[in-house]
Structure formats: structure tokens, C-alpha cells
Tab-separated table of C-alpha atoms and ligand atoms in Angstrom:
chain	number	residue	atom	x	y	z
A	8	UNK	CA	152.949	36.540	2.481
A	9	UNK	CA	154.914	33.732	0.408
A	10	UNK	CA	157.030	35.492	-1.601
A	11	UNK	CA	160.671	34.009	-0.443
A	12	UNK	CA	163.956	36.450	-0.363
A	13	UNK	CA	166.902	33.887	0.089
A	14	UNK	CA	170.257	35.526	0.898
A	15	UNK	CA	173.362	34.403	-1.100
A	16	UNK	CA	176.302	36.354	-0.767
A	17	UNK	CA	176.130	40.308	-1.405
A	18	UNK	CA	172.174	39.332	-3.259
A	19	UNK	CA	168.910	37.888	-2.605
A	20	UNK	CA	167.105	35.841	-4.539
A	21	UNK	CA	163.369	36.308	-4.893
A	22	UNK	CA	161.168	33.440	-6.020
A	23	UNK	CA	157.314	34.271	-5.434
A	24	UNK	CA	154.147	35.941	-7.108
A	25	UNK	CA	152.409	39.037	-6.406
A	26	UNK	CA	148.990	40.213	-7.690
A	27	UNK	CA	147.428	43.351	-8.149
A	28	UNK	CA	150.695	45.520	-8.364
A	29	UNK	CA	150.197	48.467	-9.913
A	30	UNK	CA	152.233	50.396	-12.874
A	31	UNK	CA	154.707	47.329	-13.110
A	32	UNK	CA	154.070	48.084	-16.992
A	33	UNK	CA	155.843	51.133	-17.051
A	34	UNK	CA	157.525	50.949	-13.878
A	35	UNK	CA	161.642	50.680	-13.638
A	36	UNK	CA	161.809	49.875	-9.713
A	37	UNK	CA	159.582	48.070	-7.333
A	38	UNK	CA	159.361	48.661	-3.962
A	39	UNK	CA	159.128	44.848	-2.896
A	40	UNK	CA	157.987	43.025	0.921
A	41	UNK	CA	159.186	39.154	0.883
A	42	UNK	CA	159.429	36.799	3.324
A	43	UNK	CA	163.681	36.833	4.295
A	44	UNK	CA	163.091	33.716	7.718
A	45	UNK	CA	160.560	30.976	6.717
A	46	UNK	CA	157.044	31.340	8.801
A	47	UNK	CA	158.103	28.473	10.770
A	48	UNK	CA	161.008	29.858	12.248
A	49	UNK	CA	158.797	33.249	13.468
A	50	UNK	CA	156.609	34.496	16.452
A	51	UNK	CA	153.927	36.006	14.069
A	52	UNK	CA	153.588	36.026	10.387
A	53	UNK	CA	154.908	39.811	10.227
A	54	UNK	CA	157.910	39.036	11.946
A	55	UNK	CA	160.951	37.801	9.385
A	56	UNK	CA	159.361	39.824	6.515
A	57	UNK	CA	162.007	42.349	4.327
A	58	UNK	CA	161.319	45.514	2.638
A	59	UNK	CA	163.436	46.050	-0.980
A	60	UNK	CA	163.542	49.099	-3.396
A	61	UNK	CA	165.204	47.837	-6.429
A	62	UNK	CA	165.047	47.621	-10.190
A	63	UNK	CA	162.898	45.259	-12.060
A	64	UNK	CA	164.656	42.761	-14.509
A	65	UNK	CA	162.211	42.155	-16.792
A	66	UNK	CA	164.281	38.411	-17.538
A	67	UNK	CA	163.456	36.931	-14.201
A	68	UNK	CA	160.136	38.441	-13.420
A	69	UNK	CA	157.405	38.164	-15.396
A	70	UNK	CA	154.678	40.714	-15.237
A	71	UNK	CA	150.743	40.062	-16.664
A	72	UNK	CA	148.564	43.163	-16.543
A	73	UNK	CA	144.739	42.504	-15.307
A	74	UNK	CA	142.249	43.744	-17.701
A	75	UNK	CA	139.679	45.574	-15.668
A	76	UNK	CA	136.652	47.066	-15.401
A	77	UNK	CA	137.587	50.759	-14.888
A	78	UNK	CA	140.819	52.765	-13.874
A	79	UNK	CA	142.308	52.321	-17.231
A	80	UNK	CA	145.006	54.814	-16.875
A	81	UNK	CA	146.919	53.161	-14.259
A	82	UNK	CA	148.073	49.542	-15.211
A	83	UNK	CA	147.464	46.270	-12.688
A	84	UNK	CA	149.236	43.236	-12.608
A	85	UNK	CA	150.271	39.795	-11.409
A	86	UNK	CA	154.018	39.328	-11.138
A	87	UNK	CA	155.524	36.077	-11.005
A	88	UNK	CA	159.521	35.976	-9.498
A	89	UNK	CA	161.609	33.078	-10.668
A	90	UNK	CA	164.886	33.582	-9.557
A	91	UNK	CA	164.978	37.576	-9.351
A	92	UNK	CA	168.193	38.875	-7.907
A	93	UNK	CA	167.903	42.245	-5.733
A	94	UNK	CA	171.589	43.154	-4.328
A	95	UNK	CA	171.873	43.646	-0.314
A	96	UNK	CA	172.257	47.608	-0.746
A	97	UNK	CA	168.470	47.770	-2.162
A	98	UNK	CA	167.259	46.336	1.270
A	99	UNK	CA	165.233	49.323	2.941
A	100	UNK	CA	166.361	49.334	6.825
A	101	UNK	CA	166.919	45.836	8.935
A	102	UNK	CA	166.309	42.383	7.571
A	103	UNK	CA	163.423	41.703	9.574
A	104	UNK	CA	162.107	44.454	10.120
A	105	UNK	CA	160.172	45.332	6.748
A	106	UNK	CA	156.439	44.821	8.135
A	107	UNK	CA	156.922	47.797	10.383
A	108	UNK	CA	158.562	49.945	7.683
A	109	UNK	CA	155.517	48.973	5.280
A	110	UNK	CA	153.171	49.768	8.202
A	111	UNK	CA	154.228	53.447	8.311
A	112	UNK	CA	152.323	54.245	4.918
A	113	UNK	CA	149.067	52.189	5.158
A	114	UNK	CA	146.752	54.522	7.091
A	115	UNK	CA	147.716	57.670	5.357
A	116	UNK	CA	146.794	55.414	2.100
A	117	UNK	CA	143.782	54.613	4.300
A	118	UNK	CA	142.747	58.258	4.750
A	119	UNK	CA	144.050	59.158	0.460
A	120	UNK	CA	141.626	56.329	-0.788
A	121	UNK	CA	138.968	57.690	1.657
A	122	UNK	CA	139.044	61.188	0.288
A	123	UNK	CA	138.916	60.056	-3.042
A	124	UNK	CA	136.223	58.409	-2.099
A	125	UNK	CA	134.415	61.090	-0.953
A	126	UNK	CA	135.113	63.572	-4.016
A	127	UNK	CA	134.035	60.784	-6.497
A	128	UNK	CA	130.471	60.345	-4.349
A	129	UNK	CA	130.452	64.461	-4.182
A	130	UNK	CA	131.300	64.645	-8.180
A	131	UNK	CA	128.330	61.896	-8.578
A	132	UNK	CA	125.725	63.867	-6.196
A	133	UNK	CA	126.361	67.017	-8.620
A	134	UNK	CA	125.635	65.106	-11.689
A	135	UNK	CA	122.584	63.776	-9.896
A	136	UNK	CA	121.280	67.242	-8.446
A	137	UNK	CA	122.095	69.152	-11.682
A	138	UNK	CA	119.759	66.478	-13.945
A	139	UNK	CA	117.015	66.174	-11.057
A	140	UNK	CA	116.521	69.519	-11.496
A	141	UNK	CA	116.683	70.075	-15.259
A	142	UNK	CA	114.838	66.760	-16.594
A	143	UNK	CA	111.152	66.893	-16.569
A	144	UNK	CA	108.893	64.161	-17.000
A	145	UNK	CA	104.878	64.022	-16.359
A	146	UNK	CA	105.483	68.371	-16.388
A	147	UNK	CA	107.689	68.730	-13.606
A	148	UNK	CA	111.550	68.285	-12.914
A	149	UNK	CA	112.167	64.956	-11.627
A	150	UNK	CA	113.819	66.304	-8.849
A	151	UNK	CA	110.923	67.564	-7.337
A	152	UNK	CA	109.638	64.303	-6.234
A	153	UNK	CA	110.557	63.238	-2.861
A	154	UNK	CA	111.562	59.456	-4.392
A	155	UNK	CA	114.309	61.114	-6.057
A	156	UNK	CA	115.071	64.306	-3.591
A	157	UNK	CA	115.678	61.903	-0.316
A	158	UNK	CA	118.080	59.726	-1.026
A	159	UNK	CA	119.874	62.555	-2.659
A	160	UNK	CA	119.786	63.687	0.315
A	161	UNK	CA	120.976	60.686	2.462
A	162	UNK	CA	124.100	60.457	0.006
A	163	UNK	CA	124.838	64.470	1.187
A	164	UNK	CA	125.069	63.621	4.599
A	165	UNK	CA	126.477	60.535	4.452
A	166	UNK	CA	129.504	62.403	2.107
A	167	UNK	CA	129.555	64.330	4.841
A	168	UNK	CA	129.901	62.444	7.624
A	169	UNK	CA	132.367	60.718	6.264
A	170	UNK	CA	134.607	63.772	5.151
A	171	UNK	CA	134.510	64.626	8.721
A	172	UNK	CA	136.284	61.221	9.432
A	173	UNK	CA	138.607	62.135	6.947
A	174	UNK	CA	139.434	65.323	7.937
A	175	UNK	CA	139.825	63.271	11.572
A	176	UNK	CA	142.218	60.834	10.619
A	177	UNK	CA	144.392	63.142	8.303
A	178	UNK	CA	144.355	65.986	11.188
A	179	UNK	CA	145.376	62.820	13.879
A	180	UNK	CA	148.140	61.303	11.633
A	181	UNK	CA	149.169	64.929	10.643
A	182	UNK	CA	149.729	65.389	13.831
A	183	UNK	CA	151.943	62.413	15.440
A	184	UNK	CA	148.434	60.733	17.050
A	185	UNK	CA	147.682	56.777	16.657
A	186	UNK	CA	145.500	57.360	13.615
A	187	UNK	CA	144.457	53.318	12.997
A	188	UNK	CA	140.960	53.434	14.123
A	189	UNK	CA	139.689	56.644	12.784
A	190	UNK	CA	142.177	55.837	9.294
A	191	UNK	CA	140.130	52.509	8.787
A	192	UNK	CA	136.910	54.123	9.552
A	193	UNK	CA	137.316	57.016	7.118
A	194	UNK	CA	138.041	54.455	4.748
A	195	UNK	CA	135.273	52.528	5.372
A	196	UNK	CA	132.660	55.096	5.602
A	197	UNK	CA	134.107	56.971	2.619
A	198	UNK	CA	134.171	53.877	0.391
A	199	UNK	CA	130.435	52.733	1.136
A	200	UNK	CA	128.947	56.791	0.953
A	201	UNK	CA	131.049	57.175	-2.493
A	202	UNK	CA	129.621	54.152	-3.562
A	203	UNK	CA	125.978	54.639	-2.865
A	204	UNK	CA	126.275	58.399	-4.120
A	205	UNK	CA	127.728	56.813	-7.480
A	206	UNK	CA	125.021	54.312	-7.640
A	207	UNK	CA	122.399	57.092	-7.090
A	208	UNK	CA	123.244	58.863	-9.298
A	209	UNK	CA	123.076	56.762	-12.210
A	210	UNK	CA	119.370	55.483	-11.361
A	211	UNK	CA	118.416	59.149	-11.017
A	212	UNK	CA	119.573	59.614	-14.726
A	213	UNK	CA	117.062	56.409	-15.613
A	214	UNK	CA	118.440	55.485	-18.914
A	215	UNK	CA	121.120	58.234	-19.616
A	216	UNK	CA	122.581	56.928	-16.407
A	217	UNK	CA	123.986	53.564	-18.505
A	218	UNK	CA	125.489	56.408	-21.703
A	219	UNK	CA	128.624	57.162	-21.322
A	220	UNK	CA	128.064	60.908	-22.025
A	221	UNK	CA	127.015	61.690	-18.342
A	222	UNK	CA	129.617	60.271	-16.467
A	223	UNK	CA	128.122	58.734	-13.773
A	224	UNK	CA	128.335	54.898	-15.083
A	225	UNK	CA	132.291	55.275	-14.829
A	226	UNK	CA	132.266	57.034	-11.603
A	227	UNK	CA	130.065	53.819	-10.481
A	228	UNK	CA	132.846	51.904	-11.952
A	229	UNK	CA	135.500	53.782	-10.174
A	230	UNK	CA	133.996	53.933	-6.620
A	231	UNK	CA	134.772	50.082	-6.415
A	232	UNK	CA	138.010	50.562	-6.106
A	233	UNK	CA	138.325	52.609	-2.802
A	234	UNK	CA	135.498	50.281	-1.282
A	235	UNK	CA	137.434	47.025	-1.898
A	236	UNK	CA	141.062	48.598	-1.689
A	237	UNK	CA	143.343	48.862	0.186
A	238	UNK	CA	141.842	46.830	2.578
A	239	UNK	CA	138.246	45.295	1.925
A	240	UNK	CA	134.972	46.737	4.179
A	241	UNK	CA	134.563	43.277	5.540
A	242	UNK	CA	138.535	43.364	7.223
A	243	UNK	CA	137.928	47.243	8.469
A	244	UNK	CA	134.953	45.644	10.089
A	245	UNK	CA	137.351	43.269	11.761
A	246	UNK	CA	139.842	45.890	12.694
A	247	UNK	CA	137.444	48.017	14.752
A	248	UNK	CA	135.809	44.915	16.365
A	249	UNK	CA	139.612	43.347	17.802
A	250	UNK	CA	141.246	46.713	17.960
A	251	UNK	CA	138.743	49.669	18.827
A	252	UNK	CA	136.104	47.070	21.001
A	253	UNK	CA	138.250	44.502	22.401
A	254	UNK	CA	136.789	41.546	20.586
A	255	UNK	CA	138.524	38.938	20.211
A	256	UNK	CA	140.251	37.941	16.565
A	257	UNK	CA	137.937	36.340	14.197
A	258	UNK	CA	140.424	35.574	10.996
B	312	LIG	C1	142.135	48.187	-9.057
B	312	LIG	C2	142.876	47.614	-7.905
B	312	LIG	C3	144.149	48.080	-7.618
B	312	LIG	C4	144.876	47.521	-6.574
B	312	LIG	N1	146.136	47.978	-6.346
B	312	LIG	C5	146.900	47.373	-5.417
B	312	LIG	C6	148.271	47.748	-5.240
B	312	LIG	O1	148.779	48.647	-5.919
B	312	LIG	N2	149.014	47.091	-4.308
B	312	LIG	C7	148.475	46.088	-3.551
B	312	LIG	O2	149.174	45.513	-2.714
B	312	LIG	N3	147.174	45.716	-3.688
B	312	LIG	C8	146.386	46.324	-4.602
B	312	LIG	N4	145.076	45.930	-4.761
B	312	LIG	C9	144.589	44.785	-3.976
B	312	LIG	C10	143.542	45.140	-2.933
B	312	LIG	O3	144.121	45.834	-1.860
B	312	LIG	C11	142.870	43.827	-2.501
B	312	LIG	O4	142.211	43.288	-3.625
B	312	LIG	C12	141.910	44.058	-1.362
B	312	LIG	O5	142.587	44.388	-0.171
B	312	LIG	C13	141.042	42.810	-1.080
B	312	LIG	O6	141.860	41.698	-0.861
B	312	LIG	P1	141.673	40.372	-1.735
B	312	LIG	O7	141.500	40.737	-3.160
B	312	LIG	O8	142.786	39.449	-1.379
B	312	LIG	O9	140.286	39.786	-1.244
B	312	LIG	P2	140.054	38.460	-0.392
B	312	LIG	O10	140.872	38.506	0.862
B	312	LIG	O11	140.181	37.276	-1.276
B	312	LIG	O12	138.555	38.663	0.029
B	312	LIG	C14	137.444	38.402	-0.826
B	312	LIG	C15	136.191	38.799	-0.077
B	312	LIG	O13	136.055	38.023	1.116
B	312	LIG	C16	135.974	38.883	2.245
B	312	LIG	N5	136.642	38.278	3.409
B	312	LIG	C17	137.893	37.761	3.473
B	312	LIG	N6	138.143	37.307	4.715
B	312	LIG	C18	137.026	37.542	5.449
B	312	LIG	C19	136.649	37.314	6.803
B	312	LIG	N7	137.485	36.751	7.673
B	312	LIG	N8	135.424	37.691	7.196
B	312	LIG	C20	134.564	38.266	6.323
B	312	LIG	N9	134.855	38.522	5.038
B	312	LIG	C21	136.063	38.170	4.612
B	312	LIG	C22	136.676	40.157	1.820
B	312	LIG	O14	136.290	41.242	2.623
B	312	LIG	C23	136.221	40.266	0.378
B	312	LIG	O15	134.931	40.809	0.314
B	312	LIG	C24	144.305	46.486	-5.780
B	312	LIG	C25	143.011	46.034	-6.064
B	312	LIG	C26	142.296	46.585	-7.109
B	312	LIG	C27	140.908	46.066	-7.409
């Protein structure tokens, strides 16, 4: 994390980019992490790292919105700092100290993005089910061949098992426990099971899967998003390896 927060006087100023920060189009404040002691001067990277709410002038940052491939309603952008004053009362908590505060709300994000995850793969299985049952080709529903009824199948339990995780994770952070393990899995498992449900149910719609009318091409679209955010399958991996098995870090 680059993004520098110098202090001068009663104000910091912020010179830095960030990418991928959403509803900066509309937004009025941003809730901001920069780096207030250089990386040098630190134990570990999340040490010297401060946490800001404050308002965005729209002078001396600069904000670019991402055109993307789905989730149209909610704007994404890069944001580019040049000299953007936030005053010292808009620090959240202890120069310092931001890391930790920031740390507080990524596994219940974790577990959010997982049960969206799972909803979006259960929404796709119903399109799926409903269609195998009602299109017929060659005299009988297509849904009465055991090429399209299995992995129908596989996607239920796989939704399910991974709403179980879910339910885990929200019940464990719900209730004061060290949630990390079970937060990451849910997400993980939620995110790959949505995503195969999506993608299963557009081939079981052949064609009509790729028309927008059913649905299921944009819930494809959408179940991207909670498999590569907020933290990519491939880093989950890494978390359970170092942190649930012992391993040692890899990155
Ligand atoms: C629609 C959308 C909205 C988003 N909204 C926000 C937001 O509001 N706020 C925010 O902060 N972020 C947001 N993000 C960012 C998102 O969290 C990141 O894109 C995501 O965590 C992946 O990080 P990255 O893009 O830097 O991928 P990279 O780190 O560049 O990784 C690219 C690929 O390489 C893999 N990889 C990297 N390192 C390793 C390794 N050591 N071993 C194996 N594989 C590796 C990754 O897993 C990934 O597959 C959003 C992203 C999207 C697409």
C-alpha cells in the first residue's frame, strides 16, 4: 500500500492512486487507508498505515470509473490523489494503527460476498431446474436425462455445503469467535459453487442461455465478482495453507 499521508500542521496531505473503489461517482466521503511512516521505517508493511473518513475534493483527486462487464448499478473506479488535503479530525483512531481498524470489517465482508454468492448460484439452479423440466427436445424434457440432471445436482450440494460455511462463519463472528478461517473458506467455497451453478445453468438453456431474456448470462456475469473479490481464490488458498495448516508463507 503506496498511497502516502504526509502530516503538515492540523492536515495531511495525500498523494497516491487507488483502483477499484467503488461509488466514488456519487460518493461525498471516502473512507481512505494510506501509508502515514514510510515502509522503511516499519516492522511489517501493516504497521505505519492510517485510516481517514473524510470528504472528497473533487479538485485534487481525480476519479476514472472502470467500464465493466456486469454490476452496472454500482460505479468502479481508479482514483488518483495529487495533493489531497484531509484535516487531522477525519483520522479514524491512532496514527498507526489503521490496518487493525480496517481488519475489523474484512471477514464479515468475507462471509456478505459469500452469501451472495450462494443466492446468485441458488437463483441460477432455479432457472436451470425450472427449463430442464419444461423444454423438450427428441419428446422428452431435457431434464430427464442424467447429462443434464447430475450436475444439477452437484451445483445443489455444493450450494449447500457452502451455505453451511456461511452460516459457520456468520454464527462464529456473530458471536465474538476468531472467524478468519471459516470467513475465507465460506468465501471461497461460496464463490467457486455460485460460479459453477451460474455457468450450469446457462449451458442447460443451450442457446437461450446466451439471450438476455432468461437471466442466467448476467448472473454468470455477476458470480465473478464474489469469486475474485474481496480477496481472490488463489490468496484464500494461501490463507488456509500459512494460517489454518502451518505452512509456511509462500507470497
Ligand atoms: C467489480 C469489482 C469491485 C471491486 N470493489 C472493490 C472495492 O470496493 N474496494 C476494494 O478495495 N477493492 C475492490 N475490488 C478489488 C478486488 O478486491 C481485487 O481485484 C481482488 O482482491 C484481486 O486483487 P487484484 O485485482 O489486485 O489481483 P492480483 O493480485 O493482480 O492477482 C491477479 C491473479 O493472480 C493471482 N495471484 C496473485 N498472487 C498470487 C500468488 N502468490 N499465488 C497464486 N496466485 C496469485 C490472483 O489470485 C489472481 O488470480 C473490486 C474488484 C472488482 C472486480
Amino acid at each position: 500500500l503506496k498511497t502516502r499521508a504526509v502530516r503538515k500542521g492540523d492536515r495531511y496531505v495525500v498523494d497516491g492512486q487507488k483502483v477499484w473503489i467503488s461509488t466514488a461517482q456519487v460518493a461525498d466521503n471516502i473512507l481512505l487507508l494510506a501509508r502515514t511512516t514510510p515502509l522503511d521505517e516499519v516492522k511489517k508493511p501493516t504497521h505505519g498505515l492510517s485510516l481517514f473518513y473524510t470528504q472528497i475534493d473533487r479538485e485534487t483527486v481525480k476519479i476514472h470509473e472502470i467500464e465493466k462487464m456486469g454490476r452496472k448499478a454500482v460505479d468502479s473506479n481508479e482514483i488518483f490523489f495529487e495533493g489531497f488535503e484531509i484535516p487531522v479530525e477525519d483520522r479514524i483512531g491512532e496514527e498507526g494503527e489503521g490496518f487493525k481498524y480496517i481488519l475489523e470489517g474484512m471477514n464479515p465482508e468475507r462471509i456478505l460476498m459469500a452469501a451472495e454468492a450462494t443466492g446468485l448460484g441458488f437463483a441460477a439452479l432455479d432457472k436451470a431446474k425450472t427449463y430442464a423440466a419444461e423444454r423438450n427436445v427428441f419428446n422428452r424434457p431435457i431434464g430427464q436425462n442424467q447429462g443434464i440432471q447430475h450436475p444439477l445436482a452437484r451445483n445443489w450440494m455444493n450450494l449447500e455445503a457452502a451455505w453451511l460455511m456461511v452460516q459457520r462463519a456468520a454464527w462464529e463472528y456473530d458471536t465474538g469467535k476468531p472467524c478468519g478461517a471459516s470467513a475465507n473458506a465460506a468465501k471461497y467455497l461460496a464463490g467457486e459453487a455460485g460460479f459453477d451453478a451460474c455457468q450450469q445453468a446457462v449451458m442447460t438453456h443451450g442457446g437461450f442461455g446466451y439471450a438476455r431474456e432468461y437471466h442466467v448470462e448476467r448472473y454468470l456475469r455477476e458470480s465473478l465478482i464474489p469469486r475474485i473479490a474481496p480477496v481472490s481464490p488463489q490468496l484464500v488458498l494461501c490463507f488456509i495453507a500459512e494460517r489454518v495448516l502451518g505452512l509456511p508463507k509462500s507470497y
